[in-house]
PDB file of C-alpha atoms in Angstrom:
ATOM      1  CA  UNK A   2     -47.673 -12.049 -10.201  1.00 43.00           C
ATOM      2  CA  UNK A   3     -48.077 -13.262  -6.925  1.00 44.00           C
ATOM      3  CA  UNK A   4     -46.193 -16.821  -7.660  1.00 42.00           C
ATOM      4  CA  UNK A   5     -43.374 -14.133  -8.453  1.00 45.00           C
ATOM      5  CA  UNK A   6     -43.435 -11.689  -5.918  1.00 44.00           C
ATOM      6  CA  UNK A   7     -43.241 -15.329  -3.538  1.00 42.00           C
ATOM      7  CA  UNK A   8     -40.291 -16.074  -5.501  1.00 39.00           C
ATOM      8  CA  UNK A   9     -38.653 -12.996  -5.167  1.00 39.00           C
ATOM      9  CA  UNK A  10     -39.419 -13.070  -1.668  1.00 42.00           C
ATOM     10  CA  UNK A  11     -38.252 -16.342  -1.289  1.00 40.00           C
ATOM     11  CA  UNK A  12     -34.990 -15.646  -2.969  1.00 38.00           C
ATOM     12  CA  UNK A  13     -34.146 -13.036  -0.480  1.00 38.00           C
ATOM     13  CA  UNK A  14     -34.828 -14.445   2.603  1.00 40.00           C
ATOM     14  CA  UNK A  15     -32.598 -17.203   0.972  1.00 40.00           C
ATOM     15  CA  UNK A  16     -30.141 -14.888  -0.053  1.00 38.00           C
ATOM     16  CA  UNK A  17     -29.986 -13.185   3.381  1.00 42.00           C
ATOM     17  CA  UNK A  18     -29.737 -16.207   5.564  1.00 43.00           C
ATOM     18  CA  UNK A  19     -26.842 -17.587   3.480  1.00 44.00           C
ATOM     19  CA  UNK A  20     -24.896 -14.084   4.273  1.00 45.00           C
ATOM     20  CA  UNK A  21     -26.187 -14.471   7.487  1.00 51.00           C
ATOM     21  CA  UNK A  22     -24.592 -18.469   7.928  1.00 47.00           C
ATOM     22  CA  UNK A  23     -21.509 -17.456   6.219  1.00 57.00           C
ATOM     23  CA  UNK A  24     -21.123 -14.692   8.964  1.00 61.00           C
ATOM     24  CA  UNK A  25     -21.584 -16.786  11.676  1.00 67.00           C
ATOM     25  CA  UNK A  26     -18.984 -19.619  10.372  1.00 74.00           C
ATOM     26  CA  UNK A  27     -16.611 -17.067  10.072  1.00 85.00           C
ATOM     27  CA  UNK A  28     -17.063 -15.806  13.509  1.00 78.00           C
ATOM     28  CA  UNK A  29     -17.345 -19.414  14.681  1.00 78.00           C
ATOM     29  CA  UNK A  30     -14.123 -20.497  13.205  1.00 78.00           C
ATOM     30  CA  UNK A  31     -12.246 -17.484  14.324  1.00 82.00           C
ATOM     31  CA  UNK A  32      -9.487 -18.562  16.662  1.00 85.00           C
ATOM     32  CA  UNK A  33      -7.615 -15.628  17.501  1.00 88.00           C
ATOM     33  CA  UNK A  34      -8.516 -11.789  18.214  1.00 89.00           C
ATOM     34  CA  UNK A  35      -7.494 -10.797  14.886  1.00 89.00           C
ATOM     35  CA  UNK A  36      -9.576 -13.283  12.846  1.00 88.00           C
ATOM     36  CA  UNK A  37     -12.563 -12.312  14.575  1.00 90.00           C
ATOM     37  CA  UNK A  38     -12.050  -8.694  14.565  1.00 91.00           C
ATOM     38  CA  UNK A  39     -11.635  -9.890  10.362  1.00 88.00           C
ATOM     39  CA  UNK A  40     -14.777 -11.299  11.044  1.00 90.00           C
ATOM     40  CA  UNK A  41     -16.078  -7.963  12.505  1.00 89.00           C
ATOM     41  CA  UNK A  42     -14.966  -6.011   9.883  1.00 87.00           C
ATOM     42  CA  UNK A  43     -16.609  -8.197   6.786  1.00 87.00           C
ATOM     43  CA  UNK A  44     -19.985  -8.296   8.747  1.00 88.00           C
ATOM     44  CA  UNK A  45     -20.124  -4.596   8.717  1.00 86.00           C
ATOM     45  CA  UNK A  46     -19.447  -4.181   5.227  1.00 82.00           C
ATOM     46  CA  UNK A  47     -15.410  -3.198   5.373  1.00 79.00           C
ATOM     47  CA  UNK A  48     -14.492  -6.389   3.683  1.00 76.00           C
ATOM     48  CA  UNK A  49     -14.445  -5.103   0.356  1.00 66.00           C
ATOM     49  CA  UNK A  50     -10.101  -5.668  -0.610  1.00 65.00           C
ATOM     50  CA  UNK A  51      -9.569  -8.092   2.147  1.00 73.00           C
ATOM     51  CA  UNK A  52      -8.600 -11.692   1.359  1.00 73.00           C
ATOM     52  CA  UNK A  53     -10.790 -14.458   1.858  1.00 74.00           C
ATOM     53  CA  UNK A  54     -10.532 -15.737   5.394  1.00 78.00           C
ATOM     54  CA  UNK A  55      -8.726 -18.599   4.323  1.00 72.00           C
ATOM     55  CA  UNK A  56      -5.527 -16.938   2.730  1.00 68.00           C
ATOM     56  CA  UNK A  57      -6.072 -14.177   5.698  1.00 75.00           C
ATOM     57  CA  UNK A  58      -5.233 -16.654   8.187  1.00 75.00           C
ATOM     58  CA  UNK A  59      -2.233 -17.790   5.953  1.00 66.00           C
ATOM     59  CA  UNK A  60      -0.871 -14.348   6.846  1.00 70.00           C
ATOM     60  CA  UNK A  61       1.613 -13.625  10.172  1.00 67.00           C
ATOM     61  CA  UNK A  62      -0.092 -12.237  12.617  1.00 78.00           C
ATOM     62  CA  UNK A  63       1.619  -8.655  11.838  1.00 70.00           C
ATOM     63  CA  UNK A  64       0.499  -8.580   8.276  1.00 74.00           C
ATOM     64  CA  UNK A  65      -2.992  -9.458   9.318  1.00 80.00           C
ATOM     65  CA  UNK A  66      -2.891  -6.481  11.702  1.00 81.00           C
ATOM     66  CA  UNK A  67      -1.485  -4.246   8.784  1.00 76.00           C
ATOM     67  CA  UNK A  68      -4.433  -5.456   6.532  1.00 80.00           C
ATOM     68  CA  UNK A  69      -7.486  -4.806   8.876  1.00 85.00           C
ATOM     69  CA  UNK A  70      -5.600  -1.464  10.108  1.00 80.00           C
ATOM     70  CA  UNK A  71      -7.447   0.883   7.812  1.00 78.00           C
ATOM     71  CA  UNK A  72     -11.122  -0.919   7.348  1.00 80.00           C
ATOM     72  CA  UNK A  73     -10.476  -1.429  11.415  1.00 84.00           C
ATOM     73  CA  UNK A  74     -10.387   2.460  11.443  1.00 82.00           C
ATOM     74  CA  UNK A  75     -13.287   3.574   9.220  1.00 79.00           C
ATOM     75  CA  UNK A  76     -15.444   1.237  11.444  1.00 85.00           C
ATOM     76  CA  UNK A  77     -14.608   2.680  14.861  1.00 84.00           C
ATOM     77  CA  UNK A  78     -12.711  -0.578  15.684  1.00 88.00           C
ATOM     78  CA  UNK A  79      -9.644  -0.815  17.243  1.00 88.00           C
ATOM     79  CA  UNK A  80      -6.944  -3.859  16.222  1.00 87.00           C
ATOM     80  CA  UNK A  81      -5.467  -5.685  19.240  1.00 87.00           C
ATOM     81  CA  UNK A  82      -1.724  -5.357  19.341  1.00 81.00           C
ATOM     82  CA  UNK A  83       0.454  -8.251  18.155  1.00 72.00           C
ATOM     83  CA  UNK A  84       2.925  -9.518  20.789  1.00 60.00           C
ATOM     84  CA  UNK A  85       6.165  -9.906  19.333  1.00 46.00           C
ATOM     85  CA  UNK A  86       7.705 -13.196  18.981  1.00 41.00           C
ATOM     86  CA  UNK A  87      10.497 -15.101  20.278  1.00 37.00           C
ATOM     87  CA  UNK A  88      13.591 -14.565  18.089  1.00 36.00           C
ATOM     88  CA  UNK A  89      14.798 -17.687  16.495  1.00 38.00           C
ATOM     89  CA  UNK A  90      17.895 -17.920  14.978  1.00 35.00           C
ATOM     90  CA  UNK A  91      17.179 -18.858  11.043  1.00 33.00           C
ATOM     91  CA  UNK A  92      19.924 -19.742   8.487  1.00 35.00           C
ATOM     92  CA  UNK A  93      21.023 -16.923   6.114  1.00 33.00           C
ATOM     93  CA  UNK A  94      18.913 -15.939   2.974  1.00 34.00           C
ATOM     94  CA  UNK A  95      20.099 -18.000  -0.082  1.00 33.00           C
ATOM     95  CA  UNK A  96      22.246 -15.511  -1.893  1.00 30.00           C
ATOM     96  CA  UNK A  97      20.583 -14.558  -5.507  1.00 28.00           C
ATOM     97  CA  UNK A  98      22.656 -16.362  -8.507  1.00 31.00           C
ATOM     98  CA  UNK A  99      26.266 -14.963  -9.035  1.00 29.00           C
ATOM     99  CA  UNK A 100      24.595 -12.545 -12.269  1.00 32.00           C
ATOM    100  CA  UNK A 101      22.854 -10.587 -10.235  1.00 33.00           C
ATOM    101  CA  UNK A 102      23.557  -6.976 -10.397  1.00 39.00           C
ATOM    102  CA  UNK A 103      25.752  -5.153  -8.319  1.00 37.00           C
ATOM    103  CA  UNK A 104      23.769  -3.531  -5.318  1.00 38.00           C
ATOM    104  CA  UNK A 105      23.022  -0.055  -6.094  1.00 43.00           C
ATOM    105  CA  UNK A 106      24.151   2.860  -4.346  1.00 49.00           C
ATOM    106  CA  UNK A 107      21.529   4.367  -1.867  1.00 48.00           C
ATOM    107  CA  UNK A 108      20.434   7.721  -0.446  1.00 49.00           C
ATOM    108  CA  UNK A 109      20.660   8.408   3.340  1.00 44.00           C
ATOM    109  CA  UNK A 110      17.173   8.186   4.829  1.00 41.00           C
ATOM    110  CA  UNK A 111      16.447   8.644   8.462  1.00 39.00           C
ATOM    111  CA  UNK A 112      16.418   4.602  10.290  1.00 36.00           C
ATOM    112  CA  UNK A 113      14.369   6.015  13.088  1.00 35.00           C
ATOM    113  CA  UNK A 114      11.173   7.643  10.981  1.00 36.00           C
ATOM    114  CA  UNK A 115       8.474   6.742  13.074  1.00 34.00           C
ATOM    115  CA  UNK A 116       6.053   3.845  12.154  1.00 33.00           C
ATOM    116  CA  UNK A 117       2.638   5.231  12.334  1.00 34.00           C
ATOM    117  CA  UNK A 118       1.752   6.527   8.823  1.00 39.00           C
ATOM    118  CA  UNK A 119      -0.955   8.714   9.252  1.00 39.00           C
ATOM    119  CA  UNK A 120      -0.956  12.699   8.784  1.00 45.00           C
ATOM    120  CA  UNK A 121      -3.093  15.132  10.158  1.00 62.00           C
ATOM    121  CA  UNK A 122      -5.871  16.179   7.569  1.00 82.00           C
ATOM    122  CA  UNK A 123      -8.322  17.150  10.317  1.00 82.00           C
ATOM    123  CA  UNK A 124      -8.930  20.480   8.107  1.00 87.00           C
ATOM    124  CA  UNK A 125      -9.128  19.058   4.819  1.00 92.00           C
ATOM    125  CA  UNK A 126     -12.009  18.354   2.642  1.00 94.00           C
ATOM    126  CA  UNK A 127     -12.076  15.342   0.158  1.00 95.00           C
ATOM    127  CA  UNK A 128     -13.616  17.124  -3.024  1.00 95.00           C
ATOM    128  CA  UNK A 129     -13.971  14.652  -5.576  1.00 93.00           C
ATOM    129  CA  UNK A 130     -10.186  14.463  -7.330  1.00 96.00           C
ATOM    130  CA  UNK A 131      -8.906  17.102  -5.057  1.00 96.00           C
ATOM    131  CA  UNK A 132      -8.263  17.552  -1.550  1.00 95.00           C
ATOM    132  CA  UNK A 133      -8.097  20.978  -0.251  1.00 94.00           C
ATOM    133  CA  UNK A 134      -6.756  22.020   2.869  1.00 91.00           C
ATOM    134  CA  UNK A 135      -5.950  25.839   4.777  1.00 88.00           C
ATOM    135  CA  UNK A 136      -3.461  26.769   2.638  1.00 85.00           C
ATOM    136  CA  UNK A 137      -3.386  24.699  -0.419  1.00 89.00           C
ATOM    137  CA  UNK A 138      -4.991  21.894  -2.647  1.00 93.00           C
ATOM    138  CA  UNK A 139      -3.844  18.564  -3.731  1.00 96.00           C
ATOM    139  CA  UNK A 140      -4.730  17.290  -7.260  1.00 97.00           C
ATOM    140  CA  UNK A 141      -5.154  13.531  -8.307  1.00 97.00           C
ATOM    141  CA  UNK A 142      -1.788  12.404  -9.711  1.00 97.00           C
ATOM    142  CA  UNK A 143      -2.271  10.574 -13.463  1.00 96.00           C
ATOM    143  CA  UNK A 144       0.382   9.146 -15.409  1.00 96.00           C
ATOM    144  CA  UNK A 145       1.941  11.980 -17.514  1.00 96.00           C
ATOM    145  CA  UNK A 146       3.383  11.366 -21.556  1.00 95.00           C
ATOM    146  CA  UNK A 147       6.811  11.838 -21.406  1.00 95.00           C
ATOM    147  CA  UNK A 148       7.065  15.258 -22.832  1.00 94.00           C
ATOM    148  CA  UNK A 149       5.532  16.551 -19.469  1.00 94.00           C
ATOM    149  CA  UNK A 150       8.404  14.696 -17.737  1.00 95.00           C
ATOM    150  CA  UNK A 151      11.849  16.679 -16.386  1.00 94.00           C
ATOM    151  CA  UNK A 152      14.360  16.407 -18.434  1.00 92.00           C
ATOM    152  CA  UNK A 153      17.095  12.896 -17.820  1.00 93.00           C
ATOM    153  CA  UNK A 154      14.550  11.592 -15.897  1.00 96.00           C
ATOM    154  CA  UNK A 155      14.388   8.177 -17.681  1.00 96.00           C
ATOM    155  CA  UNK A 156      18.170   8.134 -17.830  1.00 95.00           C
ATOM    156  CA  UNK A 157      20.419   5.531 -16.161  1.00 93.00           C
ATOM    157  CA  UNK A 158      21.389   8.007 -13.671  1.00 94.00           C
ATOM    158  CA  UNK A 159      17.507   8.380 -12.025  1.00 96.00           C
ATOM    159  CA  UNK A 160      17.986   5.617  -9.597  1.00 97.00           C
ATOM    160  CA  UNK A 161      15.418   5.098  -6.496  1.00 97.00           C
ATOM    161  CA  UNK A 162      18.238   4.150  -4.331  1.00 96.00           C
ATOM    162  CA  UNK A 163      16.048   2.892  -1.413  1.00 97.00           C
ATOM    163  CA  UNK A 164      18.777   1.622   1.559  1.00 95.00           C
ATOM    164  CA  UNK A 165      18.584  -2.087   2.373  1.00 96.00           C
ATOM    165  CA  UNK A 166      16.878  -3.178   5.095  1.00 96.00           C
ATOM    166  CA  UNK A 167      19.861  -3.926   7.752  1.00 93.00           C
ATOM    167  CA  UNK A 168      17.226  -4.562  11.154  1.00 90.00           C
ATOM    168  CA  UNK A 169      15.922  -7.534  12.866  1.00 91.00           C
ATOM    169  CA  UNK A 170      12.809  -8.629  10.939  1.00 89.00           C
ATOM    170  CA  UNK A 171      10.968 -10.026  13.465  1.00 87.00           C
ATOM    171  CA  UNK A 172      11.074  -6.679  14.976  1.00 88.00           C
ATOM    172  CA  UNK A 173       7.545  -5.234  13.272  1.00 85.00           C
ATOM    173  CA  UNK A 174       8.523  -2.055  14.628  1.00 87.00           C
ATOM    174  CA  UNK A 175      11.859  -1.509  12.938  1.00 91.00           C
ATOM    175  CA  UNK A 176      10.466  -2.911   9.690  1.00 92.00           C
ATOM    176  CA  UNK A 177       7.835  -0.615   9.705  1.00 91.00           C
ATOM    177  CA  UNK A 178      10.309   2.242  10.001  1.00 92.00           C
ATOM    178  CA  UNK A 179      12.547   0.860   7.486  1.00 95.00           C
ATOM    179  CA  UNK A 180       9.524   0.819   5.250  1.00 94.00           C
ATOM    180  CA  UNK A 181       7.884   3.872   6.120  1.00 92.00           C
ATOM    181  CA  UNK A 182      10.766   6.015   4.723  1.00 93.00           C
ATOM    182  CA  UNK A 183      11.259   3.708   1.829  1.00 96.00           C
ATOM    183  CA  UNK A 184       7.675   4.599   1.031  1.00 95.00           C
ATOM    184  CA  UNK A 185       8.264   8.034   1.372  1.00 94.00           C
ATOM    185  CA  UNK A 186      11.433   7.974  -1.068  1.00 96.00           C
ATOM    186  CA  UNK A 187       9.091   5.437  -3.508  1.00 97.00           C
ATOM    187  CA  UNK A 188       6.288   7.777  -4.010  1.00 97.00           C
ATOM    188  CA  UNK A 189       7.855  10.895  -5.257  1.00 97.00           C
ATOM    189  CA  UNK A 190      10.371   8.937  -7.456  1.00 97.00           C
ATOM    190  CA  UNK A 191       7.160   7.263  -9.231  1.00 97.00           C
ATOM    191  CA  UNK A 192       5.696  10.774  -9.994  1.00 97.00           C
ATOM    192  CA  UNK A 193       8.937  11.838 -10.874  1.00 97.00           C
ATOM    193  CA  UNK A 194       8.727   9.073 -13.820  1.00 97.00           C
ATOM    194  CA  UNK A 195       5.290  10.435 -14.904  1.00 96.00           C
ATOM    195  CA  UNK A 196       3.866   7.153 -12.975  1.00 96.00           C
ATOM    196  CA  UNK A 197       1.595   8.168 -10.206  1.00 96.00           C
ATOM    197  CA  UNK A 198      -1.651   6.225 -11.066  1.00 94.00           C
ATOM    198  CA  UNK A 199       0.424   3.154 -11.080  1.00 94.00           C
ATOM    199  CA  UNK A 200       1.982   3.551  -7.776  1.00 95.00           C
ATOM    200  CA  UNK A 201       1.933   0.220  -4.593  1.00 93.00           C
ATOM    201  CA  UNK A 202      -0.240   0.933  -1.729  1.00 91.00           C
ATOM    202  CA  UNK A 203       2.063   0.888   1.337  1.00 91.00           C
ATOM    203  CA  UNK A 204       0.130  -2.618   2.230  1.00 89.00           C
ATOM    204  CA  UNK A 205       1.301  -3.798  -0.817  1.00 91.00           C
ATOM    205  CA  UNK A 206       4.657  -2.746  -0.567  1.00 93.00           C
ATOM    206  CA  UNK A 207       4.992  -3.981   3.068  1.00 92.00           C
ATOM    207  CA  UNK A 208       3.760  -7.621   1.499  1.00 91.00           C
ATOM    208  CA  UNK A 209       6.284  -7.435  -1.574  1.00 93.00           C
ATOM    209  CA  UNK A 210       9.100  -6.791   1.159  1.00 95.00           C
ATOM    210  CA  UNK A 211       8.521  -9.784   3.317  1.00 92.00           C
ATOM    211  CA  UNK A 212       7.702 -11.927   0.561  1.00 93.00           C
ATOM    212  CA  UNK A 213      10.880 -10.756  -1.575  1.00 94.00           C
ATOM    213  CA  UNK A 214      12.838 -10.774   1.816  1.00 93.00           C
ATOM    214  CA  UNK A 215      11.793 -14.490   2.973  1.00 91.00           C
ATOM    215  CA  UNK A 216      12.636 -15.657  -0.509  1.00 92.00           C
ATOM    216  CA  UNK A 217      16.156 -14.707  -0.162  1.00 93.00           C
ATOM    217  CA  UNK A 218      15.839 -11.674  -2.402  1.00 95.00           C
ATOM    218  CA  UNK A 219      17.150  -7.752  -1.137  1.00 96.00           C
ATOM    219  CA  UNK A 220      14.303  -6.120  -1.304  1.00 96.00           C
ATOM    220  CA  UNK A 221      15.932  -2.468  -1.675  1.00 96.00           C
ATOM    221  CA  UNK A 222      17.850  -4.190  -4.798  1.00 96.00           C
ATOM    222  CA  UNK A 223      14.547  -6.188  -6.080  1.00 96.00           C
ATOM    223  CA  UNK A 224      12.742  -2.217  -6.280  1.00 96.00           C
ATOM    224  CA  UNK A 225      16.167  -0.793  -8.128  1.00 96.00           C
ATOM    225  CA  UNK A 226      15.730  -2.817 -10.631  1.00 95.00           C
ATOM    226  CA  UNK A 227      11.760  -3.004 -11.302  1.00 95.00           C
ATOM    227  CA  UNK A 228      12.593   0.813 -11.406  1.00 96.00           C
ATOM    228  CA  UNK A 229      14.758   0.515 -14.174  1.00 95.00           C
ATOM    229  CA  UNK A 230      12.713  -1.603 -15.682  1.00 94.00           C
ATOM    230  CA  UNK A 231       9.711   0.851 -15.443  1.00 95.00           C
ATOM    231  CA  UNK A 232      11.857   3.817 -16.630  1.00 95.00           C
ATOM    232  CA  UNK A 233      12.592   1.171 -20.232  1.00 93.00           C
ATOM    233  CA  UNK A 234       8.918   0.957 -20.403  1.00 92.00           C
ATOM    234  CA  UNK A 235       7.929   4.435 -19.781  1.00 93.00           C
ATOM    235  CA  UNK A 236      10.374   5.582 -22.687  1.00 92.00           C
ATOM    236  CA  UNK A 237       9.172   2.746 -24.925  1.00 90.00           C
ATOM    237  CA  UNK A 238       5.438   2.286 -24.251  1.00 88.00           C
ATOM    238  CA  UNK A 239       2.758   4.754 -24.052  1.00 85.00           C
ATOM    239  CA  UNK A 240       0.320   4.725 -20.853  1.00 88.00           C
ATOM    240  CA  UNK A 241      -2.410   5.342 -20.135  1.00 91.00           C
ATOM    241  CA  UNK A 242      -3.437   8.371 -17.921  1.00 94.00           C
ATOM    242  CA  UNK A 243      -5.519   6.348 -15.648  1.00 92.00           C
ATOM    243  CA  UNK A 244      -6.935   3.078 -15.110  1.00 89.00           C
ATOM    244  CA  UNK A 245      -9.999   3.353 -13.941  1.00 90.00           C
ATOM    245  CA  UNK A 246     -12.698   6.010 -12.023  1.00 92.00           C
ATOM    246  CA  UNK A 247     -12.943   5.395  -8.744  1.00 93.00           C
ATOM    247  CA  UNK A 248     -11.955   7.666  -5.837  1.00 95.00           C
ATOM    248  CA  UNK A 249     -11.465   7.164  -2.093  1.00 94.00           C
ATOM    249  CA  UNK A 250     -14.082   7.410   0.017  1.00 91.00           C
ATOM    250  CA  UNK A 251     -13.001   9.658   2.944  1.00 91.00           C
ATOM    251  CA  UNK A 252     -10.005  11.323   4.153  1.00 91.00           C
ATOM    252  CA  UNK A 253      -9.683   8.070   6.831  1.00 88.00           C
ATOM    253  CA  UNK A 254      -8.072   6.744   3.727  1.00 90.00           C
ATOM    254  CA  UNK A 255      -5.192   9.366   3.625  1.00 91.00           C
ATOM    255  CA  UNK A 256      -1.906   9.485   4.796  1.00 90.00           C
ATOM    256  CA  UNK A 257       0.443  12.088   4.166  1.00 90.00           C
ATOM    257  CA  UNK A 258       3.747  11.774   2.558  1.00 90.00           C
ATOM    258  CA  UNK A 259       5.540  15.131   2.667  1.00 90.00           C
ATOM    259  CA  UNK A 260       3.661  18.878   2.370  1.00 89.00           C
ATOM    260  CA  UNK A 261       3.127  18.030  -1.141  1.00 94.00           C
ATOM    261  CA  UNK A 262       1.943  14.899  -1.928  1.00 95.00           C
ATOM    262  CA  UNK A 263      -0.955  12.690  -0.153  1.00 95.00           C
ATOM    263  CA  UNK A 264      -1.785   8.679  -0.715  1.00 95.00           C
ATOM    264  CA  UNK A 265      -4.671   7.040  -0.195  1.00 94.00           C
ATOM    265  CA  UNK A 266      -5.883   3.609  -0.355  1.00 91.00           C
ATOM    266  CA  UNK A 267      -8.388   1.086   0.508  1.00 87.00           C
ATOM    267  CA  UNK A 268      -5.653  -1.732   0.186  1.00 83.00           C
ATOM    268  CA  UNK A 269      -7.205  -2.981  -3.279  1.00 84.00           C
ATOM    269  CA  UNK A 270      -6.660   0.900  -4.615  1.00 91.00           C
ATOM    270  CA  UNK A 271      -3.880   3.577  -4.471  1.00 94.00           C
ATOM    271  CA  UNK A 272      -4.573   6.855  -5.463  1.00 96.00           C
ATOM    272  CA  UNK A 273      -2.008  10.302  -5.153  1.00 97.00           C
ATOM    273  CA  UNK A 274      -2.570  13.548  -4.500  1.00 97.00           C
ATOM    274  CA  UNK A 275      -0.095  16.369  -5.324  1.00 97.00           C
ATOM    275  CA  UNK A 276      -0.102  19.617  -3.955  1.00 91.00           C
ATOM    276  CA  UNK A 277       0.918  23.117  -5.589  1.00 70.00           C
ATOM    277  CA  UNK A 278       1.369  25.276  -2.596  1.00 51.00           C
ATOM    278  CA  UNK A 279      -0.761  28.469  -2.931  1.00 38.00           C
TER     279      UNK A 279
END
């Protein structure tokens, strides 16, 4: 018993001074503000959806701002502001091959929302798979069968009709509000589809722009289409209601998206709240 308990002991002192190392090379290593306020963050436990340090250092400076924004938050940190860079004249996108779809028509959304995304849900209370506030509640979104759906819904003419993006991209700022009300337009037309537990967290969607984006690919057309393609499944495939039973942690995690609906994530999770006003 005591051989064991020395074991035991053993393999916990081990066990702590390997997290302990692996802390201190990551803090060691760090050559920038951001990468060791990434540092920072995993130490204290906020790592948990974060890359590894090695593909978070792959990332431009502004994504790896976006990233550490929220676990930055919930830790009382704050994340040092990225200096813009230079502009550099690059050569035009390669156009997509001469099949591609003609670009769909788009709604009118406001160029200059503004780019923070956080709402004010000081007097709200996180209750499990509600959030209630003053003067009304907000339910968890699931996916919904199709008979719960509006009618024409999955029809052709349902199109998400998010704008291009027509800004300077190296200006974080006007991508941010590009995206910001493309993220507001992309929520609602996901519940709309009966879709809301399998809706992008807007970290995710700010990654699948610059990555569609720097590959040549409109992003506003890219999201048409995966639309469409979603609507196919929806009327072809049955889903499931929900994927799994976690819930956010806090309100720190909230954002919200119009009087009726809330989002949440913890980058590696998105979860929706819709509201029924009182």
């Amino acid at each position: 018993m005591n051989l064991n308990r020395s074991l035991l002991a053993a393999l916990v002192l081990a066990t702590a001074s390997g997290v302990a190392v692996a802390e201190e090379a990551c803090s060691a290593s760090a050559t920038t503000d951001l990468e060791r306020l990434y540092c920072d963050v995993v130490a204290e436990g906020g790592g948990q959806g974060l890359p590894s340090q090695a593909d978070f250092r792959r990332n431009d400076p502004k994504v790896q701002a976006l990233l550490l924004q929220r676990p930055a938050k919930r830790l009382g940190l704050s994340v040092p502001a990225v200096t813009a860079e230079p502009a550099q004249s690059k050569p035009a996108p390669a156009s997509l091959a001469s099949s591609k779809p003609v670009k769909p028509d788009y709604e009118q959304v406001p160029s200059e929302a503004p780019p923070t995304r956080f709402g004010q849900l000081a007097d709200c209370a996180l209750k499990g798979e509600r959030i209630v506030c003053p003067d009304r509640q907000f339910k968890l979104a699931l996916n919904q069968p199709n008979r719960a759906l509006a009618p024409s819904v999955l029809e052709d003419e349902n199109r998400l009709r998010l704008r291009p993006f027509e800004g300077d991209r190296s200006d974080e700022q006007q991508v941010l509000a590009y995206l910001s009300s493309a993220y507001d337009r992309y929520i609602p037309k996901m519940l709309a589809i009966g879709l809301g537990a399998n809706t992008m967290s807007f970290t995710a969607f700010h990654n699948a722009f610059h990555t569609l984006e720097d590959g040549g690919v409109d992003f506003a057309e890219r999201m048409e289409r995966t639309y469409q393609l979603l609507k196919q499944d929806k009327l072809n495939l049955a889903v499931q209601a929900r994927y799994h039973d976690r819930l956010p942690e806090n309100l720190a995690l909230c954002e919200v998206i119009n009087p009726e609906i809330i989002v949440c994530d913890n980058v590696a999770t998105n979860w929706v709240f819709v509201s029924r006003t009182q």
